[in-house]
PDB file of C-alpha atoms in Angstrom:
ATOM      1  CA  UNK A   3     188.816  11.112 -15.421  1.00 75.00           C
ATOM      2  CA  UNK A   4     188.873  14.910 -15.948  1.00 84.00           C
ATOM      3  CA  UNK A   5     191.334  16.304 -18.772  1.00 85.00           C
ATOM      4  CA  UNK A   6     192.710  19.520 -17.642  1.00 85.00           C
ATOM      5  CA  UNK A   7     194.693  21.914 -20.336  1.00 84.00           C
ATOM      6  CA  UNK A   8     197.530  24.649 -19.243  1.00 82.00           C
ATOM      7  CA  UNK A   9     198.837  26.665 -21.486  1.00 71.00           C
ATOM      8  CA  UNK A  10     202.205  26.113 -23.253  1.00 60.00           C
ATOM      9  CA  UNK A  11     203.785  28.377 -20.546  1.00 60.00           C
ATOM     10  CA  UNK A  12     202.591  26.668 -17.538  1.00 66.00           C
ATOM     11  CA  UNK A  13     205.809  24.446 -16.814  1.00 74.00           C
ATOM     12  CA  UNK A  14     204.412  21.209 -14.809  1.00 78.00           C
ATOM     13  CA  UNK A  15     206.685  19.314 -12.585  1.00 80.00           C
ATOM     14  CA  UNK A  16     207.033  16.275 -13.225  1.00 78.00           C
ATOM     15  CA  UNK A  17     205.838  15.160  -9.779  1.00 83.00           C
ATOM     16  CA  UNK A  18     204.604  16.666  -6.258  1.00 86.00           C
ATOM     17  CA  UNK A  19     202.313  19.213  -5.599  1.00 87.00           C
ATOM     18  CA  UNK A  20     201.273  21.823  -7.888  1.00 85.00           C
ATOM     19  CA  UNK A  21     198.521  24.507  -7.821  1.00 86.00           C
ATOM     20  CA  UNK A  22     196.172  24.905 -10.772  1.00 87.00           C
ATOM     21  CA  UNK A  23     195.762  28.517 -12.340  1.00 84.00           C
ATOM     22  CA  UNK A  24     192.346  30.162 -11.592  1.00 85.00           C
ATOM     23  CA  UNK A  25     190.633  29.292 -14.650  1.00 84.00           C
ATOM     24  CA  UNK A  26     191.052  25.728 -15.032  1.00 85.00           C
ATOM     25  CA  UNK A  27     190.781  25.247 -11.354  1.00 88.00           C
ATOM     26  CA  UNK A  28     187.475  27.103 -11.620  1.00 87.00           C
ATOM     27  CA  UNK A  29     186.808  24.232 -14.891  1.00 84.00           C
ATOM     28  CA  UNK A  30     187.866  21.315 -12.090  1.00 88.00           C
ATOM     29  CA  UNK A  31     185.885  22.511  -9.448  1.00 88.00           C
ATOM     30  CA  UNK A  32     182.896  24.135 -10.709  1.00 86.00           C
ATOM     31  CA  UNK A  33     181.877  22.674 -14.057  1.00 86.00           C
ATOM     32  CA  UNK A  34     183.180  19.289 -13.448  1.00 85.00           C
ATOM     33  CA  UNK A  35     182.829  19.209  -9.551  1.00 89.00           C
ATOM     34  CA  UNK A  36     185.935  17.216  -9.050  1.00 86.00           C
ATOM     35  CA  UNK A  37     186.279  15.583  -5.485  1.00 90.00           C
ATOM     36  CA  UNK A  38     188.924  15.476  -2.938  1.00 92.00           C
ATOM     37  CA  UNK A  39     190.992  12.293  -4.059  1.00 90.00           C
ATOM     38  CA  UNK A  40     189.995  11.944  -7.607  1.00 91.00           C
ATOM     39  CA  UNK A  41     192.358  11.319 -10.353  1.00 91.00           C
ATOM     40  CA  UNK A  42     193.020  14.083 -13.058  1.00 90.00           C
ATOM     41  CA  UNK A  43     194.752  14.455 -15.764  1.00 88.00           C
ATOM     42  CA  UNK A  44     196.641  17.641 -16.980  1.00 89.00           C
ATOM     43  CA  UNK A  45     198.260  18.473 -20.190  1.00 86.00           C
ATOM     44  CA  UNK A  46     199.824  21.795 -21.747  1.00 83.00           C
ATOM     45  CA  UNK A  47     200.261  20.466 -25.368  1.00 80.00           C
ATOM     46  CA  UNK A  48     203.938  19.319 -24.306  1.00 79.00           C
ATOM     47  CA  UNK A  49     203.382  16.225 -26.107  1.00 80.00           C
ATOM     48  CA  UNK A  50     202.804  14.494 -22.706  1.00 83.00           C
ATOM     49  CA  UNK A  51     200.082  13.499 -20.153  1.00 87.00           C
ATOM     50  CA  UNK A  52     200.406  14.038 -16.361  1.00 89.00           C
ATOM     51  CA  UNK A  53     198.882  12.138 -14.158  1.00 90.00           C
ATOM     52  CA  UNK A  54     197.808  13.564 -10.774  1.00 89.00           C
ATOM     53  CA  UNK A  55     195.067  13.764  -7.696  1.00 92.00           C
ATOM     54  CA  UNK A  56     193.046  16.056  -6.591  1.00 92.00           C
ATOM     55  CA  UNK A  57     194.803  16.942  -2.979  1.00 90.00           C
ATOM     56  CA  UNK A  58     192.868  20.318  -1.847  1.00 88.00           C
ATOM     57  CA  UNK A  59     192.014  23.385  -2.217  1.00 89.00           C
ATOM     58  CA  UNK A  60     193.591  26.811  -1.412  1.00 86.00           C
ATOM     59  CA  UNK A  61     191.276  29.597  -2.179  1.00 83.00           C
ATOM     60  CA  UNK A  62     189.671  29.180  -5.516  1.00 86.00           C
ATOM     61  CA  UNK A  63     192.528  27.230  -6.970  1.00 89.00           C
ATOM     62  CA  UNK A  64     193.054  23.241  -6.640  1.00 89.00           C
ATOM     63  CA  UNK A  65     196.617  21.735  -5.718  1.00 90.00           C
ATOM     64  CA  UNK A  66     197.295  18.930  -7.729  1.00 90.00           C
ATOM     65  CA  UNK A  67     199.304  15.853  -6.712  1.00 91.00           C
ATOM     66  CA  UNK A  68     201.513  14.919  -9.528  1.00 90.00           C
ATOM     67  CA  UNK A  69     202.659  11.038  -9.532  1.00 90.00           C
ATOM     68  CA  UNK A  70     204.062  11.146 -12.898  1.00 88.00           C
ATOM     69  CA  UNK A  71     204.808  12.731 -16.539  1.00 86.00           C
ATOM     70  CA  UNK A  72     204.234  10.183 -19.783  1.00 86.00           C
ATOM     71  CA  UNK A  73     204.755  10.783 -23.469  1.00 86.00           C
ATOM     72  CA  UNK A  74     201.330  10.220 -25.350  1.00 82.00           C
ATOM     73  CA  UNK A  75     201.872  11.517 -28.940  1.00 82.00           C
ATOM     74  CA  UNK A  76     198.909  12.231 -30.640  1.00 85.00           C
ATOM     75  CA  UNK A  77     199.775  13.845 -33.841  1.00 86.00           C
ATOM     76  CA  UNK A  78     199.275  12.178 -36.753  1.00 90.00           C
ATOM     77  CA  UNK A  79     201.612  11.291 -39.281  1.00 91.00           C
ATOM     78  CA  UNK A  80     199.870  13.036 -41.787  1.00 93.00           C
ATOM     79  CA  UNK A  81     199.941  17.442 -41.468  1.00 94.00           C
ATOM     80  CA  UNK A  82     196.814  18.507 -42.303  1.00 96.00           C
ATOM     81  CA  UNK A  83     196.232  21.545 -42.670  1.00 97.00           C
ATOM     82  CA  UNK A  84     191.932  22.516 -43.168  1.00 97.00           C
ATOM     83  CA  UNK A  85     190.979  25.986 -44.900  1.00 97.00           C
ATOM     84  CA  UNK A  86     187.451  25.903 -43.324  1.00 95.00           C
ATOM     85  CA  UNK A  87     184.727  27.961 -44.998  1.00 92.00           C
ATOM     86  CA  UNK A  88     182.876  29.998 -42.326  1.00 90.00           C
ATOM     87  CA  UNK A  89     179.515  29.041 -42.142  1.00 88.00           C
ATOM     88  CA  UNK A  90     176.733  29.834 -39.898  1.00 83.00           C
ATOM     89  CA  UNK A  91     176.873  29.344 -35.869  1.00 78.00           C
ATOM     90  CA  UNK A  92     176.322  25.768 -34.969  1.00 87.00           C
ATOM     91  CA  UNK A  93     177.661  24.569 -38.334  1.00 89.00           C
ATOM     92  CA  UNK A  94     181.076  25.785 -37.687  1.00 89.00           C
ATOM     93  CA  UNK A  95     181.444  25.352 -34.680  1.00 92.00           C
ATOM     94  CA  UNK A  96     180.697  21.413 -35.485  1.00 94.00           C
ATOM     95  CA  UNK A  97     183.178  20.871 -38.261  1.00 94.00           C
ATOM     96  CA  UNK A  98     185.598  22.455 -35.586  1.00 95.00           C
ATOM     97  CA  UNK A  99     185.437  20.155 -33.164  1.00 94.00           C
ATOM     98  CA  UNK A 100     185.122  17.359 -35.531  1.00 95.00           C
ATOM     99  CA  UNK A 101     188.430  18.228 -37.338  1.00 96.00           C
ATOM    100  CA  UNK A 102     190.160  18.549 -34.275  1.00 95.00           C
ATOM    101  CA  UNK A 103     189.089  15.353 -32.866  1.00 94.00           C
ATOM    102  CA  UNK A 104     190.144  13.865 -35.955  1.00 95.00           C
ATOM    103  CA  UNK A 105     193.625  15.429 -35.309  1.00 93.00           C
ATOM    104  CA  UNK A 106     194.282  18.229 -38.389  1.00 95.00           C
ATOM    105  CA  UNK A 107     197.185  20.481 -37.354  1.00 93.00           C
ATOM    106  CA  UNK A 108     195.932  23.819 -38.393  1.00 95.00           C
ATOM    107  CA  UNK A 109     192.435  25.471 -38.748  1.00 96.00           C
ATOM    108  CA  UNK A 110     192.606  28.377 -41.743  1.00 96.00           C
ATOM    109  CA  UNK A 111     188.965  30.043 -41.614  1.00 94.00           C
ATOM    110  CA  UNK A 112     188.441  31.352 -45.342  1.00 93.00           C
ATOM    111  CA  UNK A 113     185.783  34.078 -46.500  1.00 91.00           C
ATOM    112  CA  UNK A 114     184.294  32.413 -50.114  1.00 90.00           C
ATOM    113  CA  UNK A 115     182.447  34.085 -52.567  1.00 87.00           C
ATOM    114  CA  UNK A 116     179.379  32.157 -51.727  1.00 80.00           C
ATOM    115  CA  UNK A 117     179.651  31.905 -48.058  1.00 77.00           C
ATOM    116  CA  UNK A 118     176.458  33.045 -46.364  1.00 76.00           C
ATOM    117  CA  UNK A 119     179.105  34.408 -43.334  1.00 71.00           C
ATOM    118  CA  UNK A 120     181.447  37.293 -44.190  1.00 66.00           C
ATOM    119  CA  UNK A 121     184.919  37.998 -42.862  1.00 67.00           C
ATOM    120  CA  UNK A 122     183.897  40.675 -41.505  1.00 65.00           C
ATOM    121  CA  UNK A 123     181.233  39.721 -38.779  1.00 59.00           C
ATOM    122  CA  UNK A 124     184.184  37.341 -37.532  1.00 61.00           C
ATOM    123  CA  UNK A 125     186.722  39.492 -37.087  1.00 64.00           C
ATOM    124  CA  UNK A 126     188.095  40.256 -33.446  1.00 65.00           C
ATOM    125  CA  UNK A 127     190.342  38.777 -30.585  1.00 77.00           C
ATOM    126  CA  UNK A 128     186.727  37.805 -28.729  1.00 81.00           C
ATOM    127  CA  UNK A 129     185.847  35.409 -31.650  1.00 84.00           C
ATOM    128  CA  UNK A 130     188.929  34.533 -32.132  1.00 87.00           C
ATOM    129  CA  UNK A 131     190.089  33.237 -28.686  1.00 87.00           C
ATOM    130  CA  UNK A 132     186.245  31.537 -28.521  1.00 89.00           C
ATOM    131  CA  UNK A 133     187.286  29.106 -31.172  1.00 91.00           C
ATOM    132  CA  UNK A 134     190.737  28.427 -29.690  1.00 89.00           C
ATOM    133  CA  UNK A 135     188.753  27.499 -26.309  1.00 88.00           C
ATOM    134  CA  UNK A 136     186.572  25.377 -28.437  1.00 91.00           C
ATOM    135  CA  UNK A 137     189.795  23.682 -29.896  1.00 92.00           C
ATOM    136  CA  UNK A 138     191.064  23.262 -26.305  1.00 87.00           C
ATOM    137  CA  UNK A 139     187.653  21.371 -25.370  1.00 88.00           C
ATOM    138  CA  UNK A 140     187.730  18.904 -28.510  1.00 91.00           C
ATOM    139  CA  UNK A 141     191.814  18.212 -27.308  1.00 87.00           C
ATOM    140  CA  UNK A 142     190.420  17.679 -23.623  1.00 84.00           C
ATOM    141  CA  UNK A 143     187.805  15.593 -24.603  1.00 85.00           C
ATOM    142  CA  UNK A 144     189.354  13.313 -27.372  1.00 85.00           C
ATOM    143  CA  UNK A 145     192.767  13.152 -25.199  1.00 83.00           C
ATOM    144  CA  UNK A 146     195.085  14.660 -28.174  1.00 85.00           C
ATOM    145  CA  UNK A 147     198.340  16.453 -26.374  1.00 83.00           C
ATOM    146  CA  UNK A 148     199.228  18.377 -29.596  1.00 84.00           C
ATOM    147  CA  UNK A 149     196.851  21.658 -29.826  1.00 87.00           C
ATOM    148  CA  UNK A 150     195.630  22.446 -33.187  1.00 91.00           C
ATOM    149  CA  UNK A 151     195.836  26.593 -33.905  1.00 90.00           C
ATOM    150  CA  UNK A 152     192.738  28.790 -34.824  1.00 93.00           C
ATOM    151  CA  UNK A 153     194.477  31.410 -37.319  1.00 93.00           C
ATOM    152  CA  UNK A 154     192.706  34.653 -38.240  1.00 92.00           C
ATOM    153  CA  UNK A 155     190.472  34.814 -40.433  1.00 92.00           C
ATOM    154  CA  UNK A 156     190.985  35.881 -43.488  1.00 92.00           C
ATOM    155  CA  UNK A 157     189.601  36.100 -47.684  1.00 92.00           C
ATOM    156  CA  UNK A 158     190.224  33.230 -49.745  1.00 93.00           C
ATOM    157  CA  UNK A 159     191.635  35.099 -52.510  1.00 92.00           C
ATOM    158  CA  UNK A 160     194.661  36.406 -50.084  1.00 93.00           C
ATOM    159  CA  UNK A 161     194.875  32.806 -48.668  1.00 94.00           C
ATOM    160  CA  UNK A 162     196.541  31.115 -51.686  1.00 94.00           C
ATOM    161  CA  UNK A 163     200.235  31.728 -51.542  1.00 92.00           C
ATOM    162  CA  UNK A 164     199.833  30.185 -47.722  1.00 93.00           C
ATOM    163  CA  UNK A 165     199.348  26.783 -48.988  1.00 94.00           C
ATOM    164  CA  UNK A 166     201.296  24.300 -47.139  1.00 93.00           C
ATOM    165  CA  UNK A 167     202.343  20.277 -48.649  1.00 91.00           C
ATOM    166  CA  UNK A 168     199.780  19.391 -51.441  1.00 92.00           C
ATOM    167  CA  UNK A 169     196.521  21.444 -51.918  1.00 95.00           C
ATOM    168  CA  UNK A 170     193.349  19.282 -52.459  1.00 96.00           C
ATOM    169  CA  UNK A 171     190.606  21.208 -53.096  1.00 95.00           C
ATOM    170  CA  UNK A 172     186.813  19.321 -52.651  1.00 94.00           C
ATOM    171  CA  UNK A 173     184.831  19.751 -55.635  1.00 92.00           C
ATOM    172  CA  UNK A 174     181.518  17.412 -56.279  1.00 87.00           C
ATOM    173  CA  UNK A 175     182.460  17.183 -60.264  1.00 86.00           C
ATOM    174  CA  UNK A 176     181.919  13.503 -61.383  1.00 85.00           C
ATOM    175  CA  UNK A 177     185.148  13.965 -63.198  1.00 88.00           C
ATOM    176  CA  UNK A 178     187.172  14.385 -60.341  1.00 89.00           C
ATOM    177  CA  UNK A 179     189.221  11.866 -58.546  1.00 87.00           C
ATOM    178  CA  UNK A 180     188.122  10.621 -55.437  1.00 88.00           C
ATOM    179  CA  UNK A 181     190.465  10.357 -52.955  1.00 86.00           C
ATOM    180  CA  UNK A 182     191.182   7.005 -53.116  1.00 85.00           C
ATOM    181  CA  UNK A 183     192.585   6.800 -56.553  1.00 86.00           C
ATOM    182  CA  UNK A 184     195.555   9.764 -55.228  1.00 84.00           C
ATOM    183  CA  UNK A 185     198.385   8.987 -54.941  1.00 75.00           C
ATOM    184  CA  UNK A 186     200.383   9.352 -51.538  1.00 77.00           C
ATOM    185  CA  UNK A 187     200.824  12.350 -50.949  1.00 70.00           C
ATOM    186  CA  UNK A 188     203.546  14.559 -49.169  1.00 76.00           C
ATOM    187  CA  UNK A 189     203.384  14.362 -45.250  1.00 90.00           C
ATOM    188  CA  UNK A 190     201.461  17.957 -45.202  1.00 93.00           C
ATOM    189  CA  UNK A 191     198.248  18.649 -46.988  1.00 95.00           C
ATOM    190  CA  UNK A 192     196.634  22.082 -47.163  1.00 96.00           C
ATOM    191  CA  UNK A 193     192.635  20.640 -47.646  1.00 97.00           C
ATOM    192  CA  UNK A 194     190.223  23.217 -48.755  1.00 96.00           C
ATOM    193  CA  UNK A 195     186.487  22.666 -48.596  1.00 93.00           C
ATOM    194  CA  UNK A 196     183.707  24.947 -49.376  1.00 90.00           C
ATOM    195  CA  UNK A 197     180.789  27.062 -47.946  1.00 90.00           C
ATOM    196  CA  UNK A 198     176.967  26.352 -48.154  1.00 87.00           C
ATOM    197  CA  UNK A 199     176.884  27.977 -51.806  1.00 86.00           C
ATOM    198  CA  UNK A 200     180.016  26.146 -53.005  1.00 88.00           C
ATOM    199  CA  UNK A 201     183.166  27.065 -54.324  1.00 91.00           C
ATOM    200  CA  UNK A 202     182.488  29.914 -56.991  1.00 92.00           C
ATOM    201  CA  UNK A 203     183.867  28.914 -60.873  1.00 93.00           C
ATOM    202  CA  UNK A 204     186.814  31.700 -60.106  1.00 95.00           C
ATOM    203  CA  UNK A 205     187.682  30.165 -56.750  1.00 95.00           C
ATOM    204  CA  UNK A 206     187.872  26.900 -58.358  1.00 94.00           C
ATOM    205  CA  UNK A 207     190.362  27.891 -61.334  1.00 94.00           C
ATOM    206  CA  UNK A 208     192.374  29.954 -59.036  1.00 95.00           C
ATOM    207  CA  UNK A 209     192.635  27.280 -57.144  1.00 94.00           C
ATOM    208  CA  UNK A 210     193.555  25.137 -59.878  1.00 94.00           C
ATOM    209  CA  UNK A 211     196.510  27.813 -60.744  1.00 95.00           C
ATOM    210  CA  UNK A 212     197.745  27.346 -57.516  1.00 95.00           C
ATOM    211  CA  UNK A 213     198.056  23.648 -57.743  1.00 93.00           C
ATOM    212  CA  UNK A 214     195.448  22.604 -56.074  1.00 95.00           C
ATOM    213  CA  UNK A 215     194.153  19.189 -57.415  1.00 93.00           C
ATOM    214  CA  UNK A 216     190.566  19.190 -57.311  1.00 94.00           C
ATOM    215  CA  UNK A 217     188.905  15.817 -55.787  1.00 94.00           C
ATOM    216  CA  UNK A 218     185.413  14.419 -55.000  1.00 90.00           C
ATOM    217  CA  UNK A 219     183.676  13.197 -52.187  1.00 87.00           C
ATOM    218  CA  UNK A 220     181.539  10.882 -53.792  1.00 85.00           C
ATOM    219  CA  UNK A 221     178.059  10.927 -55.770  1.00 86.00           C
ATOM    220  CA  UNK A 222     176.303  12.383 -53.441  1.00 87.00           C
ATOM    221  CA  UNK A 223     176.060  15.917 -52.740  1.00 87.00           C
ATOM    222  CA  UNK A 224     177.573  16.577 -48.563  1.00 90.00           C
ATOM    223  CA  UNK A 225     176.562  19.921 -46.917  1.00 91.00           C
ATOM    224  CA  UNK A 226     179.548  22.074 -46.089  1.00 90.00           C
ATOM    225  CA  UNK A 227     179.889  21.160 -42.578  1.00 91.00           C
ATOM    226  CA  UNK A 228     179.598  17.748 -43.198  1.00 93.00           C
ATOM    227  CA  UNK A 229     182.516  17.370 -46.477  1.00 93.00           C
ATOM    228  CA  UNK A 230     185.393  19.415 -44.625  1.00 94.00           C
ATOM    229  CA  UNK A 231     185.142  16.516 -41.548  1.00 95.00           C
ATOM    230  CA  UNK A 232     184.425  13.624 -44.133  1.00 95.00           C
ATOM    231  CA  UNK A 233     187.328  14.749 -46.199  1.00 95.00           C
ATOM    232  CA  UNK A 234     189.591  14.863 -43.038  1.00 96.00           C
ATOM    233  CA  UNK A 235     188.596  11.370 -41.651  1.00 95.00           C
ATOM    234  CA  UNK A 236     189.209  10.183 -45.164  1.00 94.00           C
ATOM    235  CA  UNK A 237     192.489  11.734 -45.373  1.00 94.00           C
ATOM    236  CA  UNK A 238     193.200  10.206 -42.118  1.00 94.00           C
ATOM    237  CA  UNK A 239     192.244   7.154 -42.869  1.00 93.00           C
ATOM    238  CA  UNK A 240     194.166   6.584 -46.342  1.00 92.00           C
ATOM    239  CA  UNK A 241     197.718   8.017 -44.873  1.00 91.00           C
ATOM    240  CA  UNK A 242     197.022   9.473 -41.483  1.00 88.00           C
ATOM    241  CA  UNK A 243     196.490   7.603 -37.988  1.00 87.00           C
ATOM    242  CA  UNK A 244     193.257   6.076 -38.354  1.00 83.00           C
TER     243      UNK A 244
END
C-alpha cells in the first residue's frame, strides 16, 4: 500500500474527500502509478495514519477518499539524538536512512577533524532540503509517523554546548565500556560517532570535558557508516523500542 507524507501544515480531515498537493500527487501517480480504487495511506507526522482510496483525478492532483484517522505512535521511548559525521555520497546518505528507520529523533551533521567531507561543500538550503526528502522516504517506507529533523550542518567544535540527555561518544579503545555494561540512561541521548579518519585525540578529550562518556563497539574495527547505525540499533535495543 503506498505511504504518502504531507507536510505538518496540510490539515487532513478525518474522513471524505480530499485532494492531494501537486507534489505528492505527482509521487502517487507517476512514480508509484497508483490505480483508480487502490488503498493509500497518508500521514503528515501528526502522530497518526489515514487511511484512504484512490477516488480520481482532477488535473495533476489525486482526490483521496478518507475512511478514517488512527493513532500509530512510532517514536521510541528512548530520544536519540545522532551527531553524524559527514562522509562521502553514498555513505551518508546510508547511515541516514538507516538511523531513521531505526527511529533517532534528530540528525546533527558534524564537520570532524578527520572527515574526508568538509562543512563547507555541504552547506546550502539545496542540500539541505535533499536530506530532509531522504528522511521523508525512510518515514514512508518504514511506516514511522514522527519525522526525524535534518539540522544544518555545522563544526564539531561549535556543536558541544548543544548536547541533549547523556552524550556517548563511540570510540574503538579496548578500555572503553561497551554499551552493555551502561547503565540506563536518561530518556534522551546525544550519540556521537565518527568520520572515516576517526575522532581526532582533541575531539576525543573535548568531548570528554563535555561529559561525554566514551564507549566501544566491540573488537572489531566498524567503518563510519556502519558504527553510527550499529550504535543506534544497539541503543534501541538495550532501552529503546526494539
Amino acid at each position: 500500500m503506498p505511504r504518502i507524507h504531507l507536510y505538518a501544515d496540510s490539515e487532513l480531515p478525518e474522513s471524505g474527500a480530499f485532494l492531494l498537493p501537486t507534489e505528492p500527487s505527482h509521487h502517487l501517480l507517476k512514480v508509484l502509478r497508483a490505480r483508480i480504487a487502490q488503498d493509500v495511506t497518508l500521514f503528515n507526522g501528526d502522530g497518526c495514519v489515514y487511511s484512504g482510496t484512490l477516488k480520481g483525478i482532477s488535473g495533476n492532483r489525486a482526490e483521496i477518499l478518507i475512511s478514517g484517522r488512527f493513532v500509530r505512535q512510532t517514536r521510541s521511548p528512548l530520544m536519540i539524538h545522532l551527531w553524524l559525521p559527514l562522509m562521502r555520497g553514498e555513505r551518508w546518505d546510508w547511515s541516514l536512512q538507516k538511523a531513521v528507520e531505526l527511529g533517532v529523533q534528530t540528525i546533527q551533521p558534524v564537520a570532524c577533524q578527520h572527515a574526508v567531507v568538509q562543512i563547507k561543500e555541504t552547506r546550502g538550503e539545496k542540500r539541505l532540503q535533499r536530506w530532509q526528502d531522504m528522511v521523508i522516504a525512510a518515514c514512508e517506507q518504514s511506516g514511522a509517523t514522527s519525522i526525524p529533523k535534518v539540522l544544518p550542518p555545522m563544526a564539531l567544535s561549535d556543536a558541544w554546548s548543544l548536547c541533549r540527555g547523556r552524550g556517548l561518544v563511540l570510540d574503538p579503545a579496548p578500555e572503553n565500556a561497551k554499551m552493555r555494561e551502561l547503565l540506563h540512561p536518561e530518556p534522551e541521548v546525544t550519540l556521537l560517532s565518527g568520520p572515516e579518519g576517526g575522532l581526532s585525540s582533541s575531539e576525543l578529550a573535548a568531548a570528554s570535558a563535555h561529559g561525554f562518556q566514551k564507549v566501544g563497539m566491540g573488537p572489531r574495527i566498524l567503518r563510519a557508516e556502519t558504527a553510527a547505525v550499529a550504535a543506534v540499533a544497539v541503543l534501541q535495543a538495550l532501552w529503546g523500542d526494539l
